[in-house]
Amino acid sequence: MDPSTNLDNTMCPTTWDEILEKEVPYKEAVGCLTYLAQGTRPDISFAVNQVSQFCSNPGRPHWEAVKKLFKYLKETVSNLSKTAEQDLVGCSDADYGGDPDSRKSTTGNVFTMMGGAVSWKVKRQATVALS
């Protein structure tokens, strides 16, 4: 997901005309992305978490983020077999107050072996970090 993209509640439609315009399969697309993130593509877990928060009232920026995810998947499908390592590799990252609505941080990690994920987790912190 583009790091400069911050999705929040202010991007959700507010008028009835805007709500009727969204004739896009947002929930279905997010469901497909969730299935991929859980089964074979943990690299998109954070981005799927972000777009899934707006399933009840998605706006145009939310739909654009979903389309970017599908574009990313299409472009990186050929890279999966080239990056296979036989060693166990772990990566971890966190953001600081990344959720603009609750100001809570998100932490995630993934462990891969031979090119496939064996363990991964993304979690929103329970408390707000002050420093």
CSV table of C-alpha atoms in Angstrom, one decimal:
chain,number,residue,atom,x,y,z
A,1,MET,CA,0.0,0.0,0.0
A,2,ASP,CA,1.2,3.5,-0.8
A,3,PRO,CA,2.7,4.9,2.5
A,4,SER,CA,1.4,8.4,1.6
A,5,THR,CA,-2.2,7.1,1.5
A,6,ASN,CA,-4.0,7.6,4.8
A,7,LEU,CA,-7.5,6.2,4.8
A,8,ASP,CA,-9.9,7.6,7.4
A,9,ASN,CA,-13.6,8.2,8.1
A,10,THR,CA,-13.6,11.6,6.5
A,11,MET,CA,-13.3,9.9,3.1
A,12,CYS,CA,-16.6,8.1,3.5
A,13,PRO,CA,-19.7,9.3,1.6
A,14,THR,CA,-22.1,11.5,3.6
A,15,THR,CA,-24.9,12.4,1.2
A,16,TRP,CA,-27.4,10.0,-0.3
A,17,ASP,CA,-26.3,10.8,-3.8
A,18,GLU,CA,-22.7,9.8,-3.1
A,19,ILE,CA,-23.9,6.6,-1.4
A,20,LEU,CA,-26.0,5.6,-4.4
A,21,GLU,CA,-23.0,6.2,-6.7
A,22,LYS,CA,-20.9,3.4,-5.2
A,23,GLU,CA,-22.1,0.6,-7.3
A,24,VAL,CA,-18.8,-1.2,-6.9
A,25,PRO,CA,-18.2,-4.7,-5.4
A,26,TYR,CA,-16.2,-3.3,-2.4
A,27,LYS,CA,-17.1,-6.0,0.1
A,28,GLU,CA,-16.5,-8.8,-2.3
A,29,ALA,CA,-13.1,-7.4,-3.4
A,30,VAL,CA,-12.0,-7.0,0.3
A,31,GLY,CA,-13.2,-10.6,1.0
A,32,CYS,CA,-11.0,-11.9,-1.9
A,33,LEU,CA,-8.1,-9.9,-0.6
A,34,THR,CA,-8.6,-11.2,2.9
A,35,TYR,CA,-8.6,-14.8,1.6
A,36,LEU,CA,-5.4,-14.2,-0.3
A,37,ALA,CA,-3.7,-12.5,2.7
A,38,GLN,CA,-4.6,-15.4,5.0
A,39,GLY,CA,-3.7,-18.2,2.6
A,40,THR,CA,-0.8,-17.2,0.3
A,41,ARG,CA,0.0,-13.5,0.4
A,42,PRO,CA,0.8,-12.3,3.9
A,43,ASP,CA,2.7,-9.3,2.4
A,44,ILE,CA,-0.7,-7.6,1.8
A,45,SER,CA,-2.1,-8.2,5.3
A,46,PHE,CA,-1.6,-4.7,6.6
A,47,ALA,CA,-3.1,-3.1,3.5
A,48,VAL,CA,-6.1,-5.5,3.6
A,49,ASN,CA,-6.6,-4.6,7.3
A,50,GLN,CA,-6.7,-0.9,6.4
A,51,VAL,CA,-9.3,-1.2,3.6
A,52,SER,CA,-11.4,-3.7,5.5
A,53,GLN,CA,-12.2,-1.1,8.1
A,54,PHE,CA,-14.5,0.7,5.6
A,55,CYS,CA,-16.7,-2.1,4.3
A,56,SER,CA,-19.8,-0.6,5.7
A,57,ASN,CA,-19.4,2.8,4.0
A,58,PRO,CA,-16.5,2.9,1.5
A,59,GLY,CA,-15.6,6.1,-0.4
A,60,ARG,CA,-13.8,6.6,-3.7
A,61,PRO,CA,-10.3,6.7,-2.1
A,62,HIS,CA,-11.0,3.4,-0.3
A,63,TRP,CA,-12.0,1.8,-3.7
A,64,GLU,CA,-8.9,3.2,-5.3
A,65,ALA,CA,-6.8,1.6,-2.6
A,66,VAL,CA,-8.4,-1.8,-3.2
A,67,LYS,CA,-7.7,-1.4,-6.9
A,68,LYS,CA,-4.1,-0.6,-6.2
A,69,LEU,CA,-3.8,-3.8,-4.1
A,70,PHE,CA,-5.1,-5.9,-7.1
A,71,LYS,CA,-2.6,-4.1,-9.3
A,72,TYR,CA,0.2,-4.9,-6.9
A,73,LEU,CA,-0.8,-8.6,-6.8
A,74,LYS,CA,-0.8,-8.7,-10.6
A,75,GLU,CA,2.6,-7.2,-10.9
A,76,THR,CA,4.3,-9.3,-8.2
A,77,VAL,CA,2.9,-12.8,-9.0
A,78,SER,CA,6.0,-13.6,-11.0
A,79,ASN,CA,8.3,-12.7,-8.1
A,80,LEU,CA,7.0,-15.4,-5.8
A,81,SER,CA,9.2,-18.3,-7.0
A,82,LYS,CA,12.3,-16.2,-7.4
A,83,THR,CA,12.7,-15.2,-3.8
A,84,ALA,CA,12.7,-18.7,-2.2
A,85,GLU,CA,15.2,-19.0,0.6
A,86,GLN,CA,15.7,-22.2,2.6
A,87,ASP,CA,16.5,-20.4,5.9
A,88,LEU,CA,13.8,-19.2,8.2
A,89,VAL,CA,13.5,-15.4,7.8
A,90,GLY,CA,11.6,-13.1,10.1
A,91,CYS,CA,10.5,-9.5,9.6
A,92,SER,CA,8.7,-7.2,12.0
A,93,ASP,CA,7.5,-3.6,11.8
A,94,ALA,CA,5.2,-1.1,13.5
A,95,ASP,CA,3.9,2.3,12.9
A,96,TYR,CA,3.5,5.1,15.4
A,97,GLY,CA,-0.1,6.2,15.8
A,98,GLY,CA,-0.9,5.2,12.2
A,99,ASP,CA,-4.7,5.0,12.6
A,100,PRO,CA,-5.9,8.6,12.1
A,101,ASP,CA,-9.2,7.9,13.9
A,102,SER,CA,-8.1,6.2,17.1
A,103,ARG,CA,-4.4,7.2,17.0
A,104,LYS,CA,-3.4,3.6,17.9
A,105,SER,CA,-0.3,2.0,16.5
A,106,THR,CA,-0.3,-1.3,14.4
A,107,THR,CA,2.4,-4.0,14.8
A,108,GLY,CA,3.0,-6.8,12.4
A,109,ASN,CA,5.5,-9.7,11.8
A,110,VAL,CA,6.0,-12.4,9.2
A,111,PHE,CA,8.2,-15.5,9.2
A,112,THR,CA,9.0,-17.2,5.9
A,113,MET,CA,10.7,-20.4,4.9
A,114,MET,CA,11.5,-21.5,1.3
A,115,GLY,CA,9.4,-18.6,-0.1
A,116,GLY,CA,6.2,-19.3,1.9
A,117,ALA,CA,4.9,-17.7,5.0
A,118,VAL,CA,4.8,-20.1,8.0
A,119,SER,CA,3.6,-17.5,10.6
A,120,TRP,CA,2.3,-13.9,10.4
A,121,LYS,CA,0.4,-11.5,12.6
A,122,VAL,CA,-1.0,-8.0,12.4
A,123,LYS,CA,-2.4,-6.4,15.5
A,124,ARG,CA,-3.6,-2.9,16.5
A,125,GLN,CA,-2.2,-1.9,19.8
A,126,ALA,CA,-4.7,-1.8,22.7
A,127,THR,CA,-3.4,1.6,24.0
A,128,VAL,CA,-2.4,4.9,22.4
A,129,ALA,CA,1.4,5.5,22.4
A,130,LEU,CA,2.3,8.8,23.8
A,131,SER,CA,6.0,8.8,22.9
